Amino acid sequence: MCGIVGYIGKKNATPILVEGLKKLEYRGYDSAGVAIINDEGINVVKTKGRLAVLEDMLNKEPVEGMVGIGHTRWATHGEPNDVNSHPHVSENGRIALVHNGIIENYIQIKEFLIGKGYEFKSDTDSEVVAHLIEYNYKGDLVAAVMATLNEVEGAYAFGVVSTDNPDRLVAARKDSPLIVGLGQGENFIASDIPAILKHTRDFLIIEDKEVVSIERDKVEIYNLLGEKQERGILHVDWDVSQAEKGGYEHFMMKEIAEEPAALKATINPRIKDNDIVLDKFNLSDETIKNCEKINIIACGTAYHAGVIGKYAIEKLARIPVEVEVASEFRYRDPIVNDRQITIVMSQSGETLDTLMAMREAKKKGSTTLAIVNVVGSSIAREADDVLYTWAGPEIAVASTKAYNTQVAALYLVAISFARRKGLLDDETYKKYLEELQEIPGHVETVLKDKEVIQKFASRHFNAKSVFYIGRGLDYALSMEGSLKLKEISYIHSEAYAGGELKHGTIALIEEGTLVICPLTQEQLLEKMISNIREVKARGAVVLAITLEKNASEVSKVADAVISIPNIDPFFAPTVAVTPLQLFAYYVSVMKGNDVDKPRNLAKSVTVE
Ligand code: AGP
């Protein structure tokens, strides 16, 4: 929920930190700050508001130093204001800290420290840790941080600097993301790779409950017992521009435009010689054949992709699938055992609810398969198997290309499992593989029609409430369309099973109500056309998204029709979602919202 960055080297740290924070603003943007170590001591500049406010302050009164930490915040404890922004400084003013996560026992620690005479300036949980490090400091900053981490409970990624240790940066993590970037005579920390990719392509992935001592030419990793840990270097070949807007007005539009490439990168490498090859899969045929149930757990958009996965896996592999939001799954003592496979969906691979739900499933004996976009993320590393969605960095808070590729990955799993269970004959298997490989081209075609969607959005961006209705896969798709609109346009919206409307909700339909209907499931087409007639009869305005071959029939009942190429309805969601994403995007732009960083949200929800 927040972004942290740190630098130690021979250059002025300030611009490096600010630049890194710009890449991390998607993780939280209600306040920002830096702490720079120089001969005058710790120089903290921090403020409520977007990073631009901090940057303006630093331009007016520059601060120089070669060691420093920075933070961009999504408030959890303590409202967004100057005092609650990070970095936080210890009582004696000699230690500064930035934190991403939540300290769950901060009240007890705060009471203890108040009893020791410490005074607190902020309402945050993070400030408590700055004072506790001071309390534990006996001359060795790494040891003081280690002692502190043995006392705190909760999720954290910390960056710590101290005037008594001007040539050292200390970092630590548990459940919140943290990587170390390795340079020549300089080293970095950050919440994710794009923040410092401009400076290095070599990284160390820090594991949970590890403390890192970082000097200009040395990086040492320890566990909380003080035992040194070895770690291989992760070299990334990403093109730096992938983490830039590349001429688009918003990251969201750039990432929608990247969908064909992202789908190709996710699908094609997994189809070799007309067979699905899932990279380094440990799941044996026996495990799949004996699997009694599949759980799919995720949050938000990833959950909606999981609902599509349920339909796909049950239809082809005939294994019962239960899809559940991670925050519910993890607290209900779910019935899970070693005859189940749990698929964990996450773009960031750091969503805390999803990570904890996966741990719950593992603890109960389930085999776990992660479908994740960020390489080396916590969920990817802790799962038994990982199937990466090679969508590239997704910066906009509203997930788009990640959804398309998550659904594509689930199709690969569904088809592979069905084939390995002997349920797909050669002809059907070959047909499905061909259809999968045509998906990127179909999305390319849909993207050519974006002006039609933009025009429809221009007529409806002042809607007060929008209904998305569909049946089968189109109902699952409606959930995602509705979320996209809500989170970036702030218009209330609901997704409803078409057959459910008449059981109450149709009472809400009145003159001018906007209803959006994905109609890609041909065997349900007539039923959905009846639903459109029902809402039209009560004054609704209907936008339908349907296959080209059904467009003329559907246009007889709907007010507007967006057609997508004639794809097998089974695969339609990966293509039909793009018009829904574009509609939400254009409405948000027309309302003047911050499309990439919508209010109250952050890209990676690493708090509970
Ligand atoms: C999607 O548009 C949202 N930003 C949000 O629902 C997101 O999908 C959810 O927080 C899960 O994130 P993850 O995929 O990184 O786990």
Coordinates of C-alpha atoms and ligand atoms in Angstrom, one line a residue:
M1 CA 0.0 0.0 0.0
C2 CA 3.0 2.3 0.2
G3 CA 6.2 2.6 -1.8
I4 CA 9.7 2.7 -0.3
V5 CA 13.0 3.4 -1.9
G6 CA 16.6 3.8 -0.6
Y7 CA 20.1 4.7 -2.0
I8 CA 23.6 4.5 -0.8
G9 CA 26.4 5.4 -3.2
K10 CA 28.6 8.3 -4.4
K11 CA 25.8 10.4 -6.1
N12 CA 23.4 12.8 -4.6
A13 CA 20.6 10.5 -3.3
T14 CA 17.8 13.1 -3.5
P15 CA 17.0 13.0 -7.2
I16 CA 17.4 9.2 -7.3
L17 CA 14.9 8.8 -4.5
V18 CA 12.4 11.2 -6.0
E19 CA 12.6 9.5 -9.3
G20 CA 12.1 6.1 -7.7
L21 CA 9.1 7.4 -5.8
K22 CA 7.6 8.6 -9.1
K23 CA 7.6 5.0 -10.3
L24 CA 6.1 3.9 -6.9
E25 CA 3.3 6.5 -6.7
Y26 CA 0.8 3.9 -8.0
R27 CA 1.3 2.1 -4.6
G28 CA 0.0 5.1 -2.7
Y29 CA 0.0 8.8 -3.2
D30 CA -1.5 10.7 -0.3
S31 CA 1.8 11.9 1.1
A32 CA 5.6 11.5 0.5
G33 CA 8.9 12.3 2.0
V34 CA 12.7 11.7 2.0
A35 CA 15.4 11.4 4.7
I36 CA 18.9 12.3 3.5
I37 CA 22.1 11.7 5.6
N38 CA 24.9 14.3 5.3
D39 CA 27.3 16.1 7.6
E40 CA 24.5 18.0 9.2
G41 CA 22.8 14.8 10.2
I42 CA 19.4 13.5 9.1
N43 CA 17.5 15.9 6.8
V44 CA 13.8 15.0 6.6
V45 CA 11.6 16.6 4.0
K46 CA 8.0 15.3 4.0
T47 CA 4.5 16.5 3.2
K48 CA 0.9 15.6 2.7
G49 CA -0.1 15.5 -1.0
R50 CA 1.2 14.1 -4.2
L51 CA 4.9 13.6 -4.8
A52 CA 4.9 16.7 -6.9
V53 CA 4.4 18.7 -3.7
L54 CA 7.5 17.1 -2.2
E55 CA 9.5 17.6 -5.4
D56 CA 8.6 21.3 -5.4
M57 CA 9.8 21.7 -1.8
L58 CA 13.1 20.0 -2.7
N59 CA 13.6 22.2 -5.7
K60 CA 13.0 25.3 -3.6
E61 CA 15.3 24.1 -0.7
P62 CA 17.6 21.3 -2.1
V63 CA 19.0 18.7 0.3
E64 CA 22.1 16.8 -0.7
G65 CA 23.6 13.6 0.6
M66 CA 24.8 10.2 -0.6
V67 CA 22.6 8.1 1.6
G68 CA 18.9 8.3 1.9
I69 CA 15.4 6.7 2.0
G70 CA 12.1 7.8 0.5
H71 CA 8.4 6.9 0.9
T72 CA 5.1 7.5 -0.9
R73 CA 2.1 6.7 1.3
W74 CA -1.3 5.1 1.3
A75 CA -2.6 5.9 4.8
T76 CA -3.5 3.1 7.1
H77 CA -2.9 4.3 10.6
G78 CA -3.2 8.1 10.9
E79 CA -4.8 10.4 8.3
P80 CA -2.8 11.8 5.4
N81 CA -1.0 14.8 6.8
D82 CA 2.5 16.2 7.2
V83 CA 3.2 14.6 10.6
N84 CA 1.9 11.2 9.6
S85 CA 3.9 11.1 6.4
H86 CA 7.1 9.1 6.3
P87 CA 10.1 9.0 7.0
H88 CA 9.6 8.9 10.8
V89 CA 12.5 9.8 13.1
S90 CA 13.5 8.3 16.5
E91 CA 13.2 10.4 19.6
N92 CA 16.9 11.3 19.6
G93 CA 16.7 12.4 15.9
R94 CA 19.5 10.0 14.9
I95 CA 17.5 7.2 13.2
A96 CA 15.0 7.6 10.3
L97 CA 12.7 4.9 8.9
V98 CA 10.3 4.3 6.1
H99 CA 7.7 1.5 6.3
N100 CA 5.3 -0.3 4.0
G101 CA 2.8 -2.5 5.9
I102 CA 1.0 -2.6 9.2
I103 CA 2.5 -3.2 12.7
E104 CA -0.2 -5.1 14.5
N105 CA 1.1 -4.8 18.0
Y106 CA 2.1 -1.2 17.7
I107 CA -0.2 -0.1 20.5
Q108 CA 1.4 -2.3 23.1
I109 CA 4.9 -1.2 22.0
K110 CA 3.8 2.4 22.0
E111 CA 2.5 2.1 25.6
F112 CA 5.8 0.4 26.6
L113 CA 7.9 3.2 25.1
I114 CA 5.7 5.9 26.6
G115 CA 6.4 4.3 29.9
K116 CA 10.1 4.7 29.1
G117 CA 9.6 8.4 28.5
Y118 CA 9.3 8.4 24.7
E119 CA 7.1 11.1 23.1
F120 CA 5.2 10.5 19.9
K121 CA 4.4 13.0 17.2
S122 CA 2.3 11.0 14.8
D123 CA -0.7 8.7 14.9
T124 CA 1.1 6.1 12.9
D125 CA 2.2 2.5 13.7
S126 CA 5.4 3.1 11.8
E127 CA 6.8 5.8 14.1
V128 CA 6.7 3.3 17.0
V129 CA 9.3 1.2 15.2
A130 CA 11.7 4.2 14.7
H131 CA 11.7 4.8 18.5
L132 CA 12.0 1.0 19.2
I133 CA 15.1 0.8 17.1
E134 CA 16.6 3.7 19.0
Y135 CA 15.6 1.9 22.3
N136 CA 17.4 -1.3 21.0
Y137 CA 20.4 0.6 19.6
K138 CA 23.6 -0.3 21.3
G139 CA 26.0 0.9 18.6
D140 CA 25.2 -1.6 15.9
L141 CA 22.3 -0.5 13.6
V142 CA 21.8 -4.0 12.1
A143 CA 21.6 -5.6 15.5
A144 CA 19.2 -2.9 16.7
V145 CA 16.9 -3.5 13.7
M146 CA 17.1 -7.3 14.2
A147 CA 16.2 -7.0 17.9
T148 CA 13.3 -4.7 17.0
L149 CA 11.9 -7.1 14.4
N150 CA 11.9 -9.9 16.9
E151 CA 9.4 -7.7 18.9
V152 CA 7.1 -6.4 16.2
E153 CA 4.2 -8.4 14.7
G154 CA 2.6 -7.7 11.3
A155 CA 3.7 -6.9 7.8
Y156 CA 6.6 -4.7 7.0
A157 CA 9.2 -3.5 4.5
F158 CA 11.6 -1.1 6.2
G159 CA 14.3 1.2 5.1
V160 CA 16.4 2.6 7.9
V161 CA 19.3 5.1 8.0
S162 CA 21.2 6.6 11.0
T163 CA 23.6 9.5 11.5
D164 CA 25.7 7.1 13.7
N165 CA 26.0 4.8 10.7
P166 CA 26.3 7.2 7.8
D167 CA 27.7 4.6 5.4
R168 CA 25.1 2.0 5.9
L169 CA 21.5 1.5 4.8
V170 CA 19.5 -1.2 6.6
A171 CA 16.4 -2.9 5.2
A172 CA 14.1 -5.7 6.3
R173 CA 10.8 -7.3 5.2
K174 CA 8.0 -9.6 6.2
D175 CA 4.9 -10.0 3.9
S176 CA 5.5 -6.6 2.2
P177 CA 7.6 -6.5 -1.0
L178 CA 11.3 -5.4 -0.9
I179 CA 14.1 -5.8 -3.4
V180 CA 17.8 -4.8 -3.3
G181 CA 19.3 -3.3 -6.5
L182 CA 23.0 -3.9 -7.0
G183 CA 25.1 -1.2 -8.6
Q184 CA 28.8 -0.3 -9.0
G185 CA 29.8 1.4 -5.8
E186 CA 26.2 2.0 -5.1
N187 CA 23.2 0.0 -4.0
F188 CA 19.5 0.5 -3.8
I189 CA 16.3 -0.8 -2.1
A190 CA 12.8 -0.5 -3.5
S191 CA 9.3 -1.9 -3.2
D192 CA 9.5 -3.2 -6.8
I193 CA 11.9 -3.4 -9.7
P194 CA 10.7 -0.6 -12.0
A195 CA 11.5 2.0 -9.3
I196 CA 15.2 1.5 -9.8
L197 CA 15.4 -0.3 -13.1
K198 CA 17.0 2.7 -14.7
H199 CA 20.1 2.2 -12.4
T200 CA 20.5 -1.5 -12.4
R201 CA 19.2 -4.8 -13.8
D202 CA 20.7 -7.0 -11.0
F203 CA 18.6 -7.6 -7.9
L204 CA 18.4 -9.6 -4.8
I205 CA 15.0 -10.9 -3.7
I206 CA 14.7 -10.5 0.0
E207 CA 12.8 -13.2 1.8
D208 CA 10.4 -12.8 4.8
K209 CA 12.1 -12.1 8.2
E210 CA 15.4 -11.1 6.6
V211 CA 17.5 -8.0 7.5
V212 CA 19.8 -6.6 4.9
S213 CA 22.9 -4.5 5.7
I214 CA 23.8 -2.4 2.6
E215 CA 27.0 -0.5 2.1
R216 CA 28.4 1.0 -1.1
D217 CA 30.3 -2.2 -2.0
K218 CA 28.8 -4.8 0.2
V219 CA 25.3 -6.3 0.7
E220 CA 24.8 -8.9 3.5
I221 CA 21.5 -10.7 4.2
Y222 CA 20.7 -12.1 7.7
N223 CA 17.8 -14.0 9.2
L224 CA 16.5 -12.7 12.5
L225 CA 18.9 -15.0 14.3
G226 CA 21.8 -13.1 12.8
E227 CA 22.8 -16.0 10.5
K228 CA 24.1 -14.8 7.1
Q229 CA 21.9 -15.9 4.1
E230 CA 23.2 -16.6 0.6
R231 CA 21.1 -15.3 -2.3
G232 CA 21.4 -15.5 -6.1
I233 CA 21.3 -12.4 -8.3
L234 CA 18.1 -11.9 -10.3
H235 CA 19.0 -10.3 -13.6
V236 CA 16.0 -8.7 -15.5
D237 CA 15.9 -7.9 -19.2
W238 CA 12.8 -5.7 -19.1
D239 CA 12.9 -2.8 -21.4
V240 CA 12.9 0.3 -19.2
S241 CA 10.3 1.9 -21.5
Q242 CA 7.9 -0.9 -20.3
A243 CA 7.6 1.0 -17.0
E244 CA 7.1 4.3 -18.8
K245 CA 3.9 5.7 -20.4
G246 CA 5.5 5.5 -23.9
G247 CA 3.5 8.4 -25.4
Y248 CA 0.1 7.4 -24.0
E249 CA -1.8 9.9 -21.9
H250 CA -2.3 7.2 -19.2
F251 CA -0.7 4.0 -18.2
M252 CA -4.1 2.4 -18.3
M253 CA -4.6 3.0 -22.1
K254 CA -1.0 1.9 -22.7
E255 CA -1.6 -1.3 -20.8
I256 CA -4.9 -1.9 -22.7
A257 CA -3.0 -1.4 -26.0
E258 CA -0.4 -3.9 -24.8
E259 CA -3.0 -6.7 -24.4
P260 CA -2.3 -8.4 -27.7
A261 CA 1.4 -8.6 -26.9
A262 CA 0.8 -9.6 -23.3
L263 CA -1.6 -12.4 -24.5
K264 CA 0.9 -13.6 -27.1
A265 CA 3.7 -13.6 -24.4
T266 CA 1.5 -15.6 -22.0
I267 CA 0.0 -18.1 -24.5
N268 CA 2.5 -18.8 -27.3
P269 CA 5.5 -19.9 -25.3
R270 CA 3.3 -22.5 -23.6
I271 CA 2.2 -24.2 -26.9
K272 CA 5.0 -26.2 -28.5
D273 CA 4.4 -28.8 -31.3
N274 CA 0.7 -28.5 -30.8
D275 CA 0.9 -29.4 -27.1
I276 CA 0.6 -27.3 -24.0
V277 CA 3.8 -27.2 -22.0
L278 CA 3.4 -25.4 -18.7
D279 CA 6.8 -24.2 -17.5
K280 CA 8.5 -26.2 -14.8
F281 CA 5.2 -27.7 -13.6
N282 CA 5.6 -30.1 -10.7
L283 CA 1.9 -31.0 -10.7
S284 CA 1.9 -34.7 -11.7
D285 CA -0.8 -36.4 -13.8
E286 CA -1.7 -38.4 -10.7
T287 CA -2.2 -35.2 -8.6
I288 CA -4.5 -33.9 -11.4
K289 CA -6.4 -37.2 -11.9
N290 CA -6.9 -37.6 -8.1
C291 CA -7.8 -34.0 -7.6
E292 CA -11.3 -33.9 -5.9
K293 CA -11.7 -30.1 -6.0
I294 CA -9.9 -27.0 -7.1
N295 CA -10.0 -23.8 -5.0
I296 CA -9.4 -20.5 -6.8
I297 CA -8.6 -17.7 -4.4
A298 CA -7.9 -14.1 -5.3
C299 CA -9.0 -10.5 -4.8
G300 CA -10.7 -7.9 -7.0
T301 CA -10.0 -8.3 -10.7
A302 CA -7.9 -11.4 -10.1
Y303 CA -11.0 -12.9 -8.4
H304 CA -13.1 -12.1 -11.4
A305 CA -10.6 -13.9 -13.6
G306 CA -10.9 -16.8 -11.2
V307 CA -14.7 -17.0 -11.8
I308 CA -14.0 -17.4 -15.5
G309 CA -11.5 -20.1 -14.6
K310 CA -14.2 -22.0 -12.7
Y311 CA -16.4 -22.2 -15.8
A312 CA -13.5 -23.2 -18.0
I313 CA -12.0 -25.9 -15.7
E314 CA -15.4 -27.4 -14.8
K315 CA -16.5 -27.5 -18.4
L316 CA -13.3 -29.2 -19.7
A317 CA -11.5 -30.9 -16.9
R318 CA -14.8 -31.9 -15.0
I319 CA -13.2 -31.0 -11.6
P320 CA -15.4 -29.1 -9.2
V321 CA -14.1 -25.6 -8.6
E322 CA -14.8 -23.2 -5.8
V323 CA -13.8 -19.6 -6.3
E324 CA -13.6 -17.3 -3.3
V325 CA -12.2 -13.9 -2.4
A326 CA -9.1 -14.5 -0.3
S327 CA -10.2 -12.3 2.6
E328 CA -13.2 -14.6 3.1
F329 CA -11.4 -17.9 2.4
R330 CA -8.7 -17.4 5.0
Y331 CA -11.0 -16.7 8.0
R332 CA -13.6 -19.4 7.6
D333 CA -11.5 -22.4 8.4
P334 CA -12.1 -23.8 4.9
I335 CA -12.4 -27.6 4.3
V336 CA -9.1 -28.1 2.4
N337 CA -7.0 -31.2 2.1
D338 CA -4.2 -32.9 0.1
R339 CA -6.7 -34.1 -2.5
Q340 CA -7.2 -30.5 -3.6
I341 CA -5.3 -28.1 -5.8
T342 CA -5.5 -24.4 -4.9
I343 CA -5.0 -21.8 -7.7
V344 CA -3.9 -18.5 -6.3
M345 CA -4.3 -15.5 -8.7
S346 CA -2.5 -12.2 -8.3
Q347 CA -1.0 -9.6 -10.6
S348 CA 1.3 -8.2 -8.0
G349 CA 2.0 -11.4 -6.2
E350 CA 2.0 -9.4 -3.0
T351 CA -1.7 -9.0 -2.0
L352 CA -1.6 -9.8 1.6
D353 CA -5.1 -11.4 1.9
T354 CA -4.2 -13.6 -1.1
L355 CA -0.8 -14.5 0.3
M356 CA -2.3 -15.4 3.7
A357 CA -5.1 -17.4 2.1
M358 CA -2.5 -19.4 0.1
R359 CA -0.6 -20.1 3.4
E360 CA -3.9 -21.3 4.9
A361 CA -4.5 -23.7 2.0
K362 CA -0.9 -25.0 2.1
K363 CA -1.2 -25.5 5.9
K364 CA -4.2 -27.7 5.3
G365 CA -2.3 -29.9 2.7
S366 CA -3.4 -28.4 -0.6
T367 CA -1.1 -28.3 -3.6
T368 CA -0.8 -24.6 -4.6
L369 CA -0.4 -23.2 -8.1
A370 CA 0.2 -19.4 -8.4
I371 CA -0.9 -17.5 -11.5
V372 CA 1.1 -14.3 -11.0
N373 CA 2.5 -11.4 -13.1
V374 CA 5.4 -10.1 -11.0
V375 CA 8.4 -12.4 -11.2
G376 CA 9.9 -13.4 -7.8
S377 CA 6.9 -11.9 -5.8
S378 CA 6.0 -13.5 -2.5
I379 CA 3.1 -15.5 -3.8
A380 CA 5.1 -16.8 -6.7
R381 CA 7.9 -17.9 -4.5
E382 CA 5.8 -19.6 -1.8
A383 CA 3.5 -21.6 -4.2
D384 CA 4.3 -25.1 -5.2
D385 CA 4.0 -24.2 -8.9
V386 CA 3.8 -20.8 -10.6
L387 CA 2.5 -20.0 -14.0
Y388 CA 3.6 -16.4 -14.9
T389 CA 1.3 -14.1 -16.9
W390 CA 4.0 -12.4 -19.0
A391 CA 2.0 -9.2 -19.2
G392 CA 5.0 -7.0 -18.2
P393 CA 4.8 -4.3 -15.5
E394 CA 1.2 -3.1 -14.9
I395 CA 1.4 0.4 -13.4
A396 CA -2.2 1.7 -13.6
V397 CA -4.1 0.9 -10.4
A398 CA -7.0 -0.5 -12.6
S399 CA -5.9 -3.9 -13.8
T400 CA -6.4 -4.5 -17.5
K401 CA -3.8 -6.6 -19.4
A402 CA -3.3 -8.6 -16.2
Y403 CA -6.9 -9.8 -16.3
N404 CA -6.8 -10.8 -20.0
T405 CA -3.6 -12.8 -19.4
Q406 CA -4.9 -14.3 -16.1
V407 CA -7.9 -15.6 -18.0
A408 CA -5.7 -16.9 -20.8
A409 CA -3.5 -18.7 -18.2
L410 CA -6.6 -20.3 -16.7
Y411 CA -7.6 -21.5 -20.2
L412 CA -4.2 -23.1 -20.5
V413 CA -4.6 -24.8 -17.2
A414 CA -8.2 -26.0 -18.0
I415 CA -7.2 -27.4 -21.4
S416 CA -4.0 -29.0 -20.0
F417 CA -5.8 -30.6 -17.1
A418 CA -8.6 -31.9 -19.4
R419 CA -6.0 -33.3 -21.8
R420 CA -4.0 -35.0 -19.0
K421 CA -7.2 -36.5 -17.7
G422 CA -7.8 -38.0 -21.2
L423 CA -11.0 -35.9 -21.7
L424 CA -9.9 -34.1 -24.8
D425 CA -9.6 -35.9 -28.2
D426 CA -6.8 -34.9 -30.6
E427 CA -9.2 -32.9 -32.8
T428 CA -10.8 -30.9 -30.0
Y429 CA -7.4 -30.3 -28.3
K430 CA -5.9 -29.0 -31.6
K431 CA -8.9 -26.8 -32.2
Y432 CA -8.7 -25.3 -28.7
L433 CA -4.9 -24.6 -29.1
E434 CA -5.6 -22.8 -32.4
E435 CA -8.4 -20.7 -30.9
L436 CA -6.1 -19.7 -28.0
Q437 CA -3.5 -18.5 -30.4
E438 CA -6.0 -16.4 -32.3
I439 CA -7.0 -14.5 -29.2
P440 CA -4.3 -11.7 -29.4
G441 CA -5.4 -11.0 -33.0
H442 CA -9.0 -10.7 -32.0
V443 CA -8.1 -8.2 -29.2
E444 CA -6.1 -6.2 -31.8
T445 CA -9.3 -6.0 -33.9
V446 CA -11.4 -4.8 -31.0
L447 CA -8.8 -2.1 -30.2
K448 CA -9.3 -0.7 -33.7
D449 CA -12.9 0.1 -32.7
K450 CA -12.1 2.1 -29.6
E451 CA -13.5 5.4 -31.1
V452 CA -17.0 3.7 -31.2
I453 CA -16.7 3.0 -27.5
Q454 CA -15.3 6.5 -26.8
K455 CA -18.4 8.0 -28.5
F456 CA -20.8 5.9 -26.5
A457 CA -18.9 6.8 -23.3
S458 CA -19.3 10.5 -24.2
R459 CA -23.1 10.1 -24.1
H460 CA -23.1 8.3 -20.7
F461 CA -20.2 9.6 -18.6
N462 CA -22.7 11.4 -16.3
A463 CA -24.7 8.2 -15.5
K464 CA -25.6 7.9 -11.8
S465 CA -25.7 4.1 -11.8
V466 CA -24.8 1.5 -14.3
F467 CA -25.9 -2.2 -14.5
Y468 CA -23.9 -4.9 -16.1
I469 CA -26.0 -8.0 -16.8
G470 CA -24.9 -11.3 -18.4
R471 CA -25.3 -15.1 -18.2
G472 CA -22.7 -17.8 -17.7
L473 CA -19.3 -16.5 -18.7
D474 CA -20.9 -13.1 -19.6
Y475 CA -22.0 -12.8 -16.0
A476 CA -18.4 -13.4 -14.8
L477 CA -17.3 -10.9 -17.3
S478 CA -19.9 -8.4 -16.1
M479 CA -18.3 -8.5 -12.6
E480 CA -15.1 -7.2 -14.1
G481 CA -16.7 -4.6 -16.3
S482 CA -18.6 -3.3 -13.2
L483 CA -15.4 -3.1 -11.1
K484 CA -13.5 -1.3 -13.8
L485 CA -16.1 1.4 -14.0
K486 CA -16.5 1.8 -10.3
E487 CA -12.8 2.1 -9.4
I488 CA -11.9 4.8 -12.0
S489 CA -15.1 6.7 -12.7
Y490 CA -16.5 6.6 -9.2
I491 CA -20.0 5.8 -10.7
H492 CA -22.0 3.2 -8.7
S493 CA -22.4 0.0 -10.7
E494 CA -23.6 -3.6 -10.2
A495 CA -23.0 -6.8 -12.0
Y496 CA -26.1 -9.1 -12.1
A497 CA -26.9 -12.5 -13.5
G498 CA -29.4 -11.8 -16.3
G499 CA -31.8 -14.3 -14.9
E500 CA -31.7 -12.7 -11.5
L501 CA -32.9 -9.3 -12.4
K502 CA -36.6 -10.2 -12.2
H503 CA -36.1 -11.5 -8.7
G504 CA -35.9 -7.9 -7.3
T505 CA -33.3 -5.7 -8.8
I506 CA -35.3 -4.9 -11.9
A507 CA -37.2 -2.6 -9.6
L508 CA -34.2 -0.2 -9.9
I509 CA -34.4 0.1 -13.7
E510 CA -36.0 3.3 -14.7
E511 CA -36.1 5.8 -17.6
G512 CA -32.5 6.3 -18.8
T513 CA -30.8 3.6 -16.6
L514 CA -27.7 2.5 -18.5
V515 CA -27.4 -1.3 -18.8
I516 CA -24.4 -2.9 -20.3
C517 CA -24.8 -6.5 -21.6
P518 CA -22.0 -8.8 -22.8
L519 CA -23.8 -11.3 -25.0
T520 CA -21.1 -13.7 -26.2
Q521 CA -22.6 -17.0 -25.0
E522 CA -24.6 -18.2 -27.9
Q523 CA -26.5 -20.9 -26.1
L524 CA -27.9 -18.1 -23.8
L525 CA -28.4 -15.5 -26.5
E526 CA -32.2 -15.8 -26.6
K527 CA -32.5 -15.6 -22.9
M528 CA -30.3 -12.5 -22.8
I529 CA -32.3 -10.9 -25.6
S530 CA -35.4 -11.4 -23.4
N531 CA -33.6 -9.7 -20.5
I532 CA -32.7 -6.8 -22.7
R533 CA -36.4 -6.5 -23.7
E534 CA -37.4 -6.6 -20.0
V535 CA -35.1 -3.7 -19.1
K536 CA -35.8 -1.7 -22.3
A537 CA -39.5 -2.0 -21.4
R538 CA -38.7 -0.1 -18.2
G539 CA -36.7 2.7 -20.0
A540 CA -33.2 1.4 -19.9
V541 CA -30.5 2.3 -22.4
V542 CA -28.7 -0.8 -23.4
L543 CA -25.1 -1.3 -24.8
A544 CA -24.5 -4.8 -25.9
I545 CA -21.2 -6.5 -26.7
T546 CA -21.6 -9.5 -28.9
L547 CA -20.1 -11.6 -31.6
E548 CA -20.1 -10.2 -35.1
K549 CA -22.4 -12.9 -36.4
N550 CA -25.1 -12.0 -33.8
A551 CA -24.7 -8.2 -34.1
S552 CA -27.6 -7.6 -36.5
E553 CA -30.0 -9.7 -34.4
V554 CA -28.9 -8.0 -31.2
S555 CA -29.0 -4.5 -32.7
K556 CA -32.8 -5.0 -33.1
V557 CA -33.2 -4.8 -29.3
A558 CA -30.1 -2.9 -28.0
D559 CA -29.5 0.8 -28.3
A560 CA -25.8 0.3 -29.3
V561 CA -23.8 -2.8 -30.2
I562 CA -20.1 -3.4 -30.0
S563 CA -19.2 -6.5 -32.0
I564 CA -16.1 -8.7 -31.4
P565 CA -14.7 -11.2 -33.9
N566 CA -16.5 -14.6 -34.1
I567 CA -14.5 -16.4 -31.5
D568 CA -15.5 -19.7 -29.8
P569 CA -17.8 -18.4 -27.0
F570 CA -15.7 -20.4 -24.6
F571 CA -12.8 -18.0 -25.1
A572 CA -14.8 -14.9 -25.5
P573 CA -14.1 -13.2 -22.2
T574 CA -10.4 -12.6 -23.0
V575 CA -11.6 -10.5 -26.0
A576 CA -15.0 -9.1 -24.8
V577 CA -13.4 -7.6 -21.6
T578 CA -11.4 -5.1 -23.7
P579 CA -14.5 -3.0 -24.7
L580 CA -15.6 -2.9 -21.1
Q581 CA -12.1 -1.7 -20.0
L582 CA -12.1 1.0 -22.7
F583 CA -15.6 2.1 -21.7
A584 CA -14.5 2.6 -18.1
Y585 CA -11.4 4.3 -19.2
Y586 CA -13.1 6.9 -21.4
V587 CA -15.8 7.6 -18.8
S588 CA -13.1 8.3 -16.3
V589 CA -11.2 10.5 -18.6
M590 CA -14.4 12.5 -19.5
K591 CA -15.1 12.9 -15.8
G592 CA -11.7 14.4 -15.3
N593 CA -10.6 11.7 -12.9
D594 CA -7.0 10.6 -12.3
V595 CA -7.3 7.4 -14.3
D596 CA -4.0 5.8 -13.3
K597 CA -4.2 6.8 -9.6
P598 CA -7.9 6.8 -8.6
R599 CA -8.9 8.1 -5.2
N600 CA -8.7 5.9 -2.1
L601 CA -7.0 3.1 -4.0
A602 CA -3.5 1.7 -4.5
K603 CA -2.1 -0.8 -6.9
S604 CA -0.9 -3.4 -4.5
V605 CA -3.0 -4.1 -1.4
T606 CA -0.3 -5.3 1.0
V607 CA -2.4 -4.6 4.1
E608 CA -5.4 -6.5 5.4
Ligands
AGP1 C1 -8.1 -4.2 -10.1 O1 -8.5 -3.2 -11.0 C2 -7.9 -3.6 -8.7 N1 -6.9 -2.6 -8.7 C3 -7.8 -4.6 -7.6 O2 -9.1 -5.2 -7.5 C4 -6.8 -5.7 -7.8 O3 -7.2 -6.6 -8.8 C5 -6.7 -6.5 -6.5 O4 -6.3 -5.7 -5.5 C6 -5.9 -7.8 -6.5 O5 -4.5 -7.4 -6.8 P1 -3.5 -8.5 -7.2 O6 -4.0 -9.1 -8.5 O7 -2.2 -7.8 -7.4 O8 -3.5 -9.5 -6.1

